[in-house]
Coordinates of C-alpha atoms and ligand atoms in Angstrom, one line a residue:
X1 CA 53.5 15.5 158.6
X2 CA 50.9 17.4 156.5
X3 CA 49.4 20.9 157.5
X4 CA 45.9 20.9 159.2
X5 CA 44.8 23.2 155.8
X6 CA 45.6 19.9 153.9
X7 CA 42.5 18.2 155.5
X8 CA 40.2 21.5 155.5
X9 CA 39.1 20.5 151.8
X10 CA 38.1 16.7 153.2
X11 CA 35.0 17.8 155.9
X12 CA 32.0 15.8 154.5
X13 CA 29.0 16.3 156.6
X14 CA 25.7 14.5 157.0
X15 CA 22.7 16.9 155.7
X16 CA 19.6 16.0 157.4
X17 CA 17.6 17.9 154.5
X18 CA 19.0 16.2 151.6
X19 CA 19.6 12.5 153.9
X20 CA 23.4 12.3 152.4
X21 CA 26.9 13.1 153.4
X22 CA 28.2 16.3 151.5
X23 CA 31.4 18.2 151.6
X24 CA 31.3 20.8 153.1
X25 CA 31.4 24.3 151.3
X26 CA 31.0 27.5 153.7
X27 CA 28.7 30.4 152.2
X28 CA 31.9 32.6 152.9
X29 CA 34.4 30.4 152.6
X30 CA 36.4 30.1 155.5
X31 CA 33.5 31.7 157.3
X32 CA 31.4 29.4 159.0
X33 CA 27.9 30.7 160.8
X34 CA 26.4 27.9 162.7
X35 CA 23.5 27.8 165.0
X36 CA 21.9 25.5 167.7
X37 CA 19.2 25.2 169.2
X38 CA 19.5 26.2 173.0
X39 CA 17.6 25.0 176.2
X40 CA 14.0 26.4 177.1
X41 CA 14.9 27.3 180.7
X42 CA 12.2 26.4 182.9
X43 CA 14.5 23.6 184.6
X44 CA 17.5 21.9 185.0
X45 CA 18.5 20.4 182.3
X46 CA 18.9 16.7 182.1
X47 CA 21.1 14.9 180.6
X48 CA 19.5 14.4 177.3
X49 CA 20.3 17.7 176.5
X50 CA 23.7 17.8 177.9
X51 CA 24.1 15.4 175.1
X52 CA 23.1 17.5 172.2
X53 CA 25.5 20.2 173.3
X54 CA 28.3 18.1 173.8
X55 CA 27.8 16.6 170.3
X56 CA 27.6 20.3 168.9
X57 CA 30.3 21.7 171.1
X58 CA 33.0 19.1 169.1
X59 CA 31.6 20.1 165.8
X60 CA 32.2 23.7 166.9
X61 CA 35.7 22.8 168.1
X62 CA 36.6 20.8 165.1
X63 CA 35.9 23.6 162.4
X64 CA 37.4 26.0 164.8
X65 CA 40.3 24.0 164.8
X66 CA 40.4 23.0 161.0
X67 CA 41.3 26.8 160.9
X68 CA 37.7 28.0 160.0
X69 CA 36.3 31.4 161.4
X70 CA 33.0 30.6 163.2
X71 CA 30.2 32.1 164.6
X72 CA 28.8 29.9 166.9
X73 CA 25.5 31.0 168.0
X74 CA 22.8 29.3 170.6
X75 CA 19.5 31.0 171.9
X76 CA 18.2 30.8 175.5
X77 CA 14.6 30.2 174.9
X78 CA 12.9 32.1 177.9
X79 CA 9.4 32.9 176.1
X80 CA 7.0 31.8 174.1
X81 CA 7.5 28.1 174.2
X82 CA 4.0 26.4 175.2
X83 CA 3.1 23.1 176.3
X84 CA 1.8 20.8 173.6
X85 CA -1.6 20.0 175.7
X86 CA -1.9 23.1 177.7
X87 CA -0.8 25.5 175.3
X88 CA 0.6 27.7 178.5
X89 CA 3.8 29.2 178.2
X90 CA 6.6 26.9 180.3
X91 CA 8.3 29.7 181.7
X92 CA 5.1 31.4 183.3
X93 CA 3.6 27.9 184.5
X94 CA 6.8 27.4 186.3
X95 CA 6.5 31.2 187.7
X96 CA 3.4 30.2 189.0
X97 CA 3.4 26.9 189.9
X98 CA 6.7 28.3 192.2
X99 CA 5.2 31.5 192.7
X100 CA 8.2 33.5 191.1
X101 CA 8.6 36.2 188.6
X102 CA 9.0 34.3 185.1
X103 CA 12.7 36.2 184.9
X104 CA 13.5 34.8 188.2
X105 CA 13.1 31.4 186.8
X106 CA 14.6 32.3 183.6
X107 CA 18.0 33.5 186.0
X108 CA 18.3 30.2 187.9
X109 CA 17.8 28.1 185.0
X110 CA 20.1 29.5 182.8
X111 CA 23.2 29.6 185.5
X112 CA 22.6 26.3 186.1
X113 CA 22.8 25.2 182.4
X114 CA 26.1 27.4 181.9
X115 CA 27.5 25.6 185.1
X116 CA 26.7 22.0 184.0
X117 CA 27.6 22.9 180.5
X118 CA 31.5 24.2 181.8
X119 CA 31.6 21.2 183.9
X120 CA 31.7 19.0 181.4
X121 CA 34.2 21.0 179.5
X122 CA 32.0 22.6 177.0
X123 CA 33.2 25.9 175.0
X124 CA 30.4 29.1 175.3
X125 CA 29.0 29.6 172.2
X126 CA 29.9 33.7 170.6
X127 CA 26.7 35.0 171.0
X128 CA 23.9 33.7 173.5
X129 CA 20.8 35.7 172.3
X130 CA 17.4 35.8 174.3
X131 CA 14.0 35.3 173.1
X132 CA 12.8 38.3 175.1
X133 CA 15.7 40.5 173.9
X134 CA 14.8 39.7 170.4
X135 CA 10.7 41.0 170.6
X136 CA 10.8 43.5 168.4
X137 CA 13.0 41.9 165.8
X138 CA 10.0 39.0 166.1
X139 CA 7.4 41.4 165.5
X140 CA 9.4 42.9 162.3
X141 CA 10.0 39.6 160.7
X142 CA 5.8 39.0 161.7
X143 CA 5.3 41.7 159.7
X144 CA 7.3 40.7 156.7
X145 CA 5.7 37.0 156.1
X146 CA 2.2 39.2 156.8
X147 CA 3.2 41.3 153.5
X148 CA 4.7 38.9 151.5
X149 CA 1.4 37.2 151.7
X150 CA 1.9 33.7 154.2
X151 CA 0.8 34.9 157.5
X152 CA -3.4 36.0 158.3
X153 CA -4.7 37.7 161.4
X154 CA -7.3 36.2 163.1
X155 CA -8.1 37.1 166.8
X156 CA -5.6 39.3 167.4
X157 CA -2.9 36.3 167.1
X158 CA -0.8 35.8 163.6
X159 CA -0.3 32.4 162.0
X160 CA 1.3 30.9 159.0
X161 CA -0.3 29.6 156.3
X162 CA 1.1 26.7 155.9
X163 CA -1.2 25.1 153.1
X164 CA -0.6 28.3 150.7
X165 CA 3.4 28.1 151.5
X166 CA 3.0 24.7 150.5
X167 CA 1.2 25.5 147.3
X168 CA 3.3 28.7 145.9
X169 CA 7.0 28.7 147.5
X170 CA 8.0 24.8 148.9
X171 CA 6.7 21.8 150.9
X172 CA 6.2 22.2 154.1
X173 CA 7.6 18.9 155.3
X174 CA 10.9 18.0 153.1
X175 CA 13.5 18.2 156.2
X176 CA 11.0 15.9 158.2
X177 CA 9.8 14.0 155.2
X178 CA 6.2 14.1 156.0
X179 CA 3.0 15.3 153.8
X180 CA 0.8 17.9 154.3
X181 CA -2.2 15.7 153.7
X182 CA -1.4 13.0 155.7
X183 CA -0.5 15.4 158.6
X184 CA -3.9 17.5 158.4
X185 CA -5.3 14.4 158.4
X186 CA -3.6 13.5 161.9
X187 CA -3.9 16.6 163.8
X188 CA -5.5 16.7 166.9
X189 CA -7.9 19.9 167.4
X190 CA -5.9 22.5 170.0
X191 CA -6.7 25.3 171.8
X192 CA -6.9 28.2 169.2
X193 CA -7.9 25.7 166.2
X194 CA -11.0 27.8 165.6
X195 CA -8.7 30.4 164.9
X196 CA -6.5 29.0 162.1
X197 CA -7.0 28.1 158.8
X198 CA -5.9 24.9 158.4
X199 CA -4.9 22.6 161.2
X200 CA -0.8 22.7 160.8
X201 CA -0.6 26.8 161.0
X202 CA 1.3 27.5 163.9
X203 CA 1.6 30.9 165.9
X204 CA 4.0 33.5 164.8
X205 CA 2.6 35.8 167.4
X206 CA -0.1 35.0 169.3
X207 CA -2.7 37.3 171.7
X208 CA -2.2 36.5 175.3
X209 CA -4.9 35.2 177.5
X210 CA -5.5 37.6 180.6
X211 CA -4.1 34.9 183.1
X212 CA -0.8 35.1 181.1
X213 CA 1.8 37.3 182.1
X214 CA 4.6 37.1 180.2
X215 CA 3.3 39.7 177.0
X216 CA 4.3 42.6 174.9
X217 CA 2.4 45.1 172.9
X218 CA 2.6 44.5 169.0
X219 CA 0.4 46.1 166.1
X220 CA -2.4 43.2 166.9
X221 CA -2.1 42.3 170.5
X222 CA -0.6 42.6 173.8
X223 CA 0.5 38.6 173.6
X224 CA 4.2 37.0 172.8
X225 CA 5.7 35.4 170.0
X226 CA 5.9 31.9 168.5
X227 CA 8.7 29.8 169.7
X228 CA 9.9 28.4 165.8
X229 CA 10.0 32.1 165.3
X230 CA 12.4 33.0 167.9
X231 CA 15.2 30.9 166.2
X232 CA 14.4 32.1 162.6
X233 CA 15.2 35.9 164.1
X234 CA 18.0 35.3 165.8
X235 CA 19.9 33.0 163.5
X236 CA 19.1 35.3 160.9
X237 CA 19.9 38.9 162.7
X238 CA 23.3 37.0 163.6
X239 CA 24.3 34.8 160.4
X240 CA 22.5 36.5 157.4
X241 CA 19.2 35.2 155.4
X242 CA 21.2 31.9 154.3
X243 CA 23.6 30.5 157.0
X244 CA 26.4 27.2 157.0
X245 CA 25.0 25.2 160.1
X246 CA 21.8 24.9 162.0
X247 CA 21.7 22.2 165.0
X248 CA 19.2 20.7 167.4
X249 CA 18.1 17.5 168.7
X250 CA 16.3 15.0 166.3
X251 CA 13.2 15.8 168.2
X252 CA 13.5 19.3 167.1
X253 CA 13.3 18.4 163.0
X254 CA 9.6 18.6 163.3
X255 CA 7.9 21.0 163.5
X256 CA 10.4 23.4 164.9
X257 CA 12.9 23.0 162.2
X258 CA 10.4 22.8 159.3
X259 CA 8.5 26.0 160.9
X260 CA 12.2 27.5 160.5
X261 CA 12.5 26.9 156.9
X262 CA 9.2 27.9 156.2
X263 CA 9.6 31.2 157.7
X264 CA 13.0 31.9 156.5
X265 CA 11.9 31.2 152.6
X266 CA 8.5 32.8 153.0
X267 CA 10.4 35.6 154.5
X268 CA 13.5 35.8 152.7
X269 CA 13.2 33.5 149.6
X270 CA 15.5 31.4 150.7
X271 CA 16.6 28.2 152.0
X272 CA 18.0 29.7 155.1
X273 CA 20.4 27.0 156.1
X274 CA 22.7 25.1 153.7
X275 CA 23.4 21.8 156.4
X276 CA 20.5 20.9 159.2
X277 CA 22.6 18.6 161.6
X278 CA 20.7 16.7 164.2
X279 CA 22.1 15.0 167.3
X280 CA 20.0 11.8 168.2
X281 CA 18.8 10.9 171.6
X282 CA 20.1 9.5 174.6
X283 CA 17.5 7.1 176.7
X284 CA 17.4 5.7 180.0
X285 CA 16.3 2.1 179.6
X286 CA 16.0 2.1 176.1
X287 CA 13.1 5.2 176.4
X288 CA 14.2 8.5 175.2
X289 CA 15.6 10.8 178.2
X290 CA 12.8 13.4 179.0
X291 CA 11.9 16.1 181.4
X292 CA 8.1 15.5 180.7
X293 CA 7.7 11.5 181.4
X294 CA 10.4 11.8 184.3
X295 CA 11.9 9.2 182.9
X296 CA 15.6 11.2 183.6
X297 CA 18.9 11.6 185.1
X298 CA 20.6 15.1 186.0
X299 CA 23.7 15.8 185.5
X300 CA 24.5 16.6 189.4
X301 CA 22.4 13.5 190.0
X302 CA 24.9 11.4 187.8
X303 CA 28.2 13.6 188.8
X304 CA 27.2 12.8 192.7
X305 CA 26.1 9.5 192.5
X306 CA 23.1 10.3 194.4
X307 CA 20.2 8.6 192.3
X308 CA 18.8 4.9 192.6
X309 CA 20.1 4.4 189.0
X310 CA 23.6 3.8 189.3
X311 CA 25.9 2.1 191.3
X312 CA 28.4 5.2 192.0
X313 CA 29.6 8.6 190.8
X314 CA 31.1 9.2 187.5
X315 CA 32.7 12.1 186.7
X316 CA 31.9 14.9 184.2
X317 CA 35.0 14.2 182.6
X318 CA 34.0 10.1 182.4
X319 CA 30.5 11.4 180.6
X320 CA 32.0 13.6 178.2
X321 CA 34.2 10.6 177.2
X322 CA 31.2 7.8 177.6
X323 CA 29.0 10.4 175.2
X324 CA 31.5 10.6 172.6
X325 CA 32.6 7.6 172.4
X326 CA 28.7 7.1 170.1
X327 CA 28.3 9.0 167.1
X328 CA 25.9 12.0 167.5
X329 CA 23.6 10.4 164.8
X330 CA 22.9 7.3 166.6
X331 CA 21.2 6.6 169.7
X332 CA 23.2 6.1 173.4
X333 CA 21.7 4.0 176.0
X334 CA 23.3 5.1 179.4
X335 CA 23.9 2.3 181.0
X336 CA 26.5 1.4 184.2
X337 CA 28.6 -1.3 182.1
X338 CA 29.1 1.2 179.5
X339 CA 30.3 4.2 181.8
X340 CA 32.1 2.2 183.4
X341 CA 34.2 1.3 180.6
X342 CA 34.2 4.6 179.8
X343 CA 36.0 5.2 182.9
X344 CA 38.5 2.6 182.5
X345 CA 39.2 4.0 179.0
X346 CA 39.4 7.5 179.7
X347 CA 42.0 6.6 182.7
X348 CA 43.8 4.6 179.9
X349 CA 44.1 7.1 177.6
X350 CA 45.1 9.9 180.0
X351 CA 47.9 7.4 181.5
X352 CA 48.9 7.3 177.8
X353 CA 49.0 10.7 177.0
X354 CA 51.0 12.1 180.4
X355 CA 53.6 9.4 179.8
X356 CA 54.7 10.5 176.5
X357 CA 57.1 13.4 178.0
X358 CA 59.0 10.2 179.9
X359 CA 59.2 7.5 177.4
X360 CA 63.1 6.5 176.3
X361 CA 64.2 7.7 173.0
X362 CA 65.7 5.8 170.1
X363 CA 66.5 6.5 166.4
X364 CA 64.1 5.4 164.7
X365 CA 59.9 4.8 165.1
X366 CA 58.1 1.4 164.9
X367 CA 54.9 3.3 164.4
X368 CA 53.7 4.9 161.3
X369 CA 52.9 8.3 162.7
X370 CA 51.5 10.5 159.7
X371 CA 49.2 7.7 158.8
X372 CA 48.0 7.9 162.4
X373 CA 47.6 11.4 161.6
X374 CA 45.8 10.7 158.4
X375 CA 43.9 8.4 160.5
X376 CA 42.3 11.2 163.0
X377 CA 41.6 13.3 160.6
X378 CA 39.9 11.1 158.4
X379 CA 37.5 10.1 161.5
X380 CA 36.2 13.8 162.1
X381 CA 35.8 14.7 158.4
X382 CA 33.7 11.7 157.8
X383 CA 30.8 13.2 159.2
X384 CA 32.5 13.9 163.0
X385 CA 33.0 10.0 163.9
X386 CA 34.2 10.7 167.3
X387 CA 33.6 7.1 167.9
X388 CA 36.1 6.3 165.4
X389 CA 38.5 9.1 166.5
X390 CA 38.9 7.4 170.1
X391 CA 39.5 3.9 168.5
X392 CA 42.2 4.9 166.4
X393 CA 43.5 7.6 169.6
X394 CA 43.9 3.8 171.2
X395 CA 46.2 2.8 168.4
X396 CA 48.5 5.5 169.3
X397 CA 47.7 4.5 173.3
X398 CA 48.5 0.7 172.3
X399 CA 52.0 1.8 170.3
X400 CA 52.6 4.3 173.4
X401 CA 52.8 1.3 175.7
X402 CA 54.9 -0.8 173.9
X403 CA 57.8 1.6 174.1
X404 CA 56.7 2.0 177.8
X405 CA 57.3 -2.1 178.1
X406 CA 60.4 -1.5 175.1
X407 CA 58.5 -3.7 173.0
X408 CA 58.8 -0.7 170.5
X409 CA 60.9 1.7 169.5
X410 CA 60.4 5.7 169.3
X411 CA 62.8 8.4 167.9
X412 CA 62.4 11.8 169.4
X413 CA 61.0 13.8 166.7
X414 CA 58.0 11.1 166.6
X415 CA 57.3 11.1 170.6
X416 CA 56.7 15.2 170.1
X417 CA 54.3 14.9 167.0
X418 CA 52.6 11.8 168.9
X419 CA 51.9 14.3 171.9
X420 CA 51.1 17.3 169.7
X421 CA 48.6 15.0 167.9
X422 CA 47.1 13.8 171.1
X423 CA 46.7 17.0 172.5
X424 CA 45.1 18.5 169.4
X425 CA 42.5 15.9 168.9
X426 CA 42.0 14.2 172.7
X427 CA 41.8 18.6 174.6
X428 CA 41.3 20.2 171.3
X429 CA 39.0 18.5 169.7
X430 CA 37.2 16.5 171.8
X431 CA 37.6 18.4 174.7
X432 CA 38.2 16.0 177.4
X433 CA 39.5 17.1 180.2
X434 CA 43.0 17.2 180.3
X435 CA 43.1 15.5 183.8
X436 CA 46.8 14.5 185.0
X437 CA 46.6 10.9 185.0
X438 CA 45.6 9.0 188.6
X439 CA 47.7 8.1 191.6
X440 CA 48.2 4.7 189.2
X441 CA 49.9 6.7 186.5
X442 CA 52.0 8.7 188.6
X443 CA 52.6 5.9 190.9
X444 CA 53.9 4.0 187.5
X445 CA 56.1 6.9 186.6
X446 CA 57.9 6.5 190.3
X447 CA 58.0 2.9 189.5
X448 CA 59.3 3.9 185.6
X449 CA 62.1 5.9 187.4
X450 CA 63.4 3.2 190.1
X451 CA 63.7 1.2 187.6
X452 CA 65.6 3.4 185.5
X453 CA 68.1 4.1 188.4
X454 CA 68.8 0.1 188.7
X455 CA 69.1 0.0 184.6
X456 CA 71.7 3.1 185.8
X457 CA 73.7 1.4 188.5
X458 CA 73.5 -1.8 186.6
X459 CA 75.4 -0.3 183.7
X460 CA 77.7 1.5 186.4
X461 CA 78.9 -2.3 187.6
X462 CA 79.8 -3.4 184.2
X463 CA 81.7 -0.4 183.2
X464 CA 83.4 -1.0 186.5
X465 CA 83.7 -5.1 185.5
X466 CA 81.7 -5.4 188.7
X467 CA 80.0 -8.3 187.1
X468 CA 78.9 -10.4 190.1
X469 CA 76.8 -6.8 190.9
X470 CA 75.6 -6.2 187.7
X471 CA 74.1 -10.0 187.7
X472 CA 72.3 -9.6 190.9
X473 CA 70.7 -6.3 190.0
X474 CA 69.4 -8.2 186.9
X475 CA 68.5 -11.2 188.4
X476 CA 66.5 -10.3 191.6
X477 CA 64.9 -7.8 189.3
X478 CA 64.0 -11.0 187.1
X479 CA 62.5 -12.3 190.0
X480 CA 60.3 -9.9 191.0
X481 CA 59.1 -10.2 187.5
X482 CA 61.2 -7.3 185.9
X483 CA 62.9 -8.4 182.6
X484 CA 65.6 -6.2 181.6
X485 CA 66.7 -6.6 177.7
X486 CA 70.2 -5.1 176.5
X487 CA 69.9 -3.8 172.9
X488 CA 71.6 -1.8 170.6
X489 CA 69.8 1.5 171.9
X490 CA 70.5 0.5 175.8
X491 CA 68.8 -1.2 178.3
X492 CA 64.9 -1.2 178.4
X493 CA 62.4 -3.4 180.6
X494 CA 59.8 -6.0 180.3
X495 CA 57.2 -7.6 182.0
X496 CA 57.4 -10.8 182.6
Ligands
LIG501 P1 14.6 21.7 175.2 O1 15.1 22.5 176.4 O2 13.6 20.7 175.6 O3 14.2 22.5 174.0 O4 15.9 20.8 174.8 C1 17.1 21.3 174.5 C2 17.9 20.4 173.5 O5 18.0 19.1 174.1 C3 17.1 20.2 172.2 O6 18.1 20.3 171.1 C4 16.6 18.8 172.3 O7 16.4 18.3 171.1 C5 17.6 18.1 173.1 N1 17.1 16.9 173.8 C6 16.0 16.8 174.5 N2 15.9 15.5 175.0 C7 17.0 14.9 174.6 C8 17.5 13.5 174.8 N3 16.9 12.6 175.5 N4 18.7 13.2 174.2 C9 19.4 14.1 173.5 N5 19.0 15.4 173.3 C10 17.8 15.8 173.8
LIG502 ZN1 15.2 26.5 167.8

């Protein structure tokens, strides 16, 4: 079988900036410094987001496992975020609105995001850095789009000047693919408008009102920073000026994203990430999944089966295997038929999986194993097709149970690189949990063993020319609809 390094070289990834699949070549090779978008924490999460981590929590495992070095890192965003019509900071509406300290919703937000997100078996990322613990690295990079000439002072707050980016260093709209005429044409007029130049500035820093309480002194204001900032520190302070991979939903592209860029090559000069990967949505009858229009599930809610949406519980093991089995690019519409085949397929290839270690050995392998192998591989480097991935797992899940029913034939060698391979790509990769299979599977190993006994005193009888036993072990088996078949590697069994 070939070496894992022998499919390094294949990765191909879809770049949202440039629209097309490219292979995928590290800044550092071997190095890879990737970044994703975390969770504002203001409340639970729903499952919409659980969705976008789970998609960048295989990509993370995959390169890991491809034998790449990687520096995973994902911000808490716990200031500075404002609501579109409000323009008040989520995190302090939610402090008072519940009458909290804004840290004391920032604490129960973020535990329950790191509980649902090890429930469903997702990896923490390496570094987990704060918006808050990151204020005066804000205010520094402030400074340095101020000098270089793309950030004005008006008020006390800073913005960017988006129309002279624009004009001297790039366009301000190539990840999203929109136009800066047509969208200052579009804008609605905000809070703060009067302040800004042109319509599509946005806040780096910006001078807190006196009702707002989450604030910081700087050179031009007690006030807070701009959310797209946040991201542009930390990725930076953490992966260098030009990093591998940044991640985020697809409603993060604009204008978080394109802010990102800006900032990074007004700042820096350059493009500061070399792939933009975006996970698309999940919806709840067909609308996107959103905290805002309460059109949403939770993740206990779903995990509990208390919610008028679905018939019973499903497991965070059944989601994980129900998201992935849609590639991150498209959209999933959760849906009770299609968990629910989710479960039946995640029992099915668990069953597989756990009865590898018992399945009789033969000489020789009906199954083509290290194009199997080639198979897997080729899945995840084609732009991580987990979709894919779990069909052709089946194929190996299909062959499995034709040696169970000795329809097929497997040598020993082949039954261990079948299991490593599963293991590797079904734990490893995917991350599903590696449940031992149901009271089925192990009630169908008891059943796998009787039957082996009577396969073991049937053989006895002949060897002893006890032939009138031997027959009536193989025909009342036959009538309970047991087949046994002699061949030239022993007895197996059939149903019939
Ligand atoms: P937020 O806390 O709103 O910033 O969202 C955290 C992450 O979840 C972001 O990457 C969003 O793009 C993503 N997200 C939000 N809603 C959905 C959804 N319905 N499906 C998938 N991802 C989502
Ligand atoms: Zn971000």
């Amino acid at each position: 079988m070939k070496d894992k390094a022998a499919f390094k070289q294949d990765l191909k990834i879809y770049n949202s900036l440039t629209g097309k699949k490219e292979k995928f070549e590290p800044v550092i090779p071997g190095h890879v410094g990737m970044y994703v978008c975390g969770p504002t924490v203001y409340s639970n999460v729903h499952l919409g987001n659980v969705r976008t981590f789970i998609s960048f929590d295989v990509i993370y495992r995959y390169l890991k496992f491809l034998g790449f070095k990687v520096r995973y890192v994902r911000n808490i965003t716990d200031a500075g975020h404002l609501e579109d019509d409000s323009q008040e900071d989520k995190i302090s509406k939610k402090a008072r609105l519940e009458k909290l300290e804004p840290m004391e919703i920032v604490q129960q937000y973020t535990i329950d995001f790191h509980k649902v997100l090890e429930l469903v078996n997702n990896l923490p990322p390496n570094i987990e850095p704060t918006a808050t613990g990151h204020i005066i690295e804000q205010i520094e990079m402030t400074k340095e789009i101020l000098d270089k000439g793309y950030a004005y002072e008006s008020n006390g707050s800073i913005y960017f000047d988006v129309v002279k980016y624009n004009k001297e260093v790039d366009k301000y709209g190539k990840l999203s693919g929109r136009n800066i005429e047509e969208m200052i044409a579009n804008t609605r007029v905000l809070d703060g408008q009067d302040e800004k130049r042109n319509p599509q500035d946005f806040a780096l820093w910006k001078k807190a009102k006196p009702q707002h309480i989450m604030r910081w002194p700087s050179p031009w204001s007690n006030g807070f920073p701009g959310w797209h900032l946040e991201c542009s520190v930390m990725s930076t302070k953490y992966l260098g000026e030009q990093f591998d991979i940044h991640g985020g939903g697809m409603d993060l592209k604009f204008p978080h994203h394109e802010c990102e860029i800006a900032q990074g090559k007004a700042a820096n000069g350059i493009d500061p990430v070399k792939y933009w990967m975006h996970a698309n949505m999940l919806t709840l009858n067909g609308k996107k999944m959103s905290k805002s229009t309460g059109n949403h599930l939770l993740p206990k809610e779903i995990f509990s089966g208390e919610n008028n949406i679905l018939s019973k519980a499903y497991s965070p093991a059944v989601v994980r295997f129900f998201m992935l089995q849609a590639h991150y690019r498209n959209i999933l519409d959760l849906s009770e038929d299609a968990l629910q085949a989710a479960e039946k397929g995640y029992k099915k290839l668990m069953e597989a999986i756990h009865s590898i270690k018992n399945l009789p050995e033969s000489s020789s392998t009906d199954f083509d194993v290290a194009q199997w192998q080639q198979s897997l591989y080729d899945a995840m480097n084609d732009d991580f097709n987990t979709p894919i991935l779990i069909a052709n797992l089946f194929e190996g899940v299909k062959f499995i149970n034709q040696v169970k029913y000795g329809q097929a034939k497997i040598s020993a060698a082949d039954k261990e690189k079948m299991e490593t391979l599963f293991n590797n790509f079904a734990f490893e990769v995917l991350g599903l949990h590696n449940q031992e299979a149901s009271l089925d599977n192990n009630q169908n190993q008891s059943f796998d063993k009787v039957i082996q006994l009577l396969i073991d005193l049937r053989n006895q009888a002949r060897a002893d020319k006890n032939w009138a036993l031997a027959d009536k072990i193989r025909d009342e088996l036959a009538k309970h609809g047991v087949q046994l078949k002699d061949g030239k590697e022993g007895t197996s069994y059939t149903f019939k």
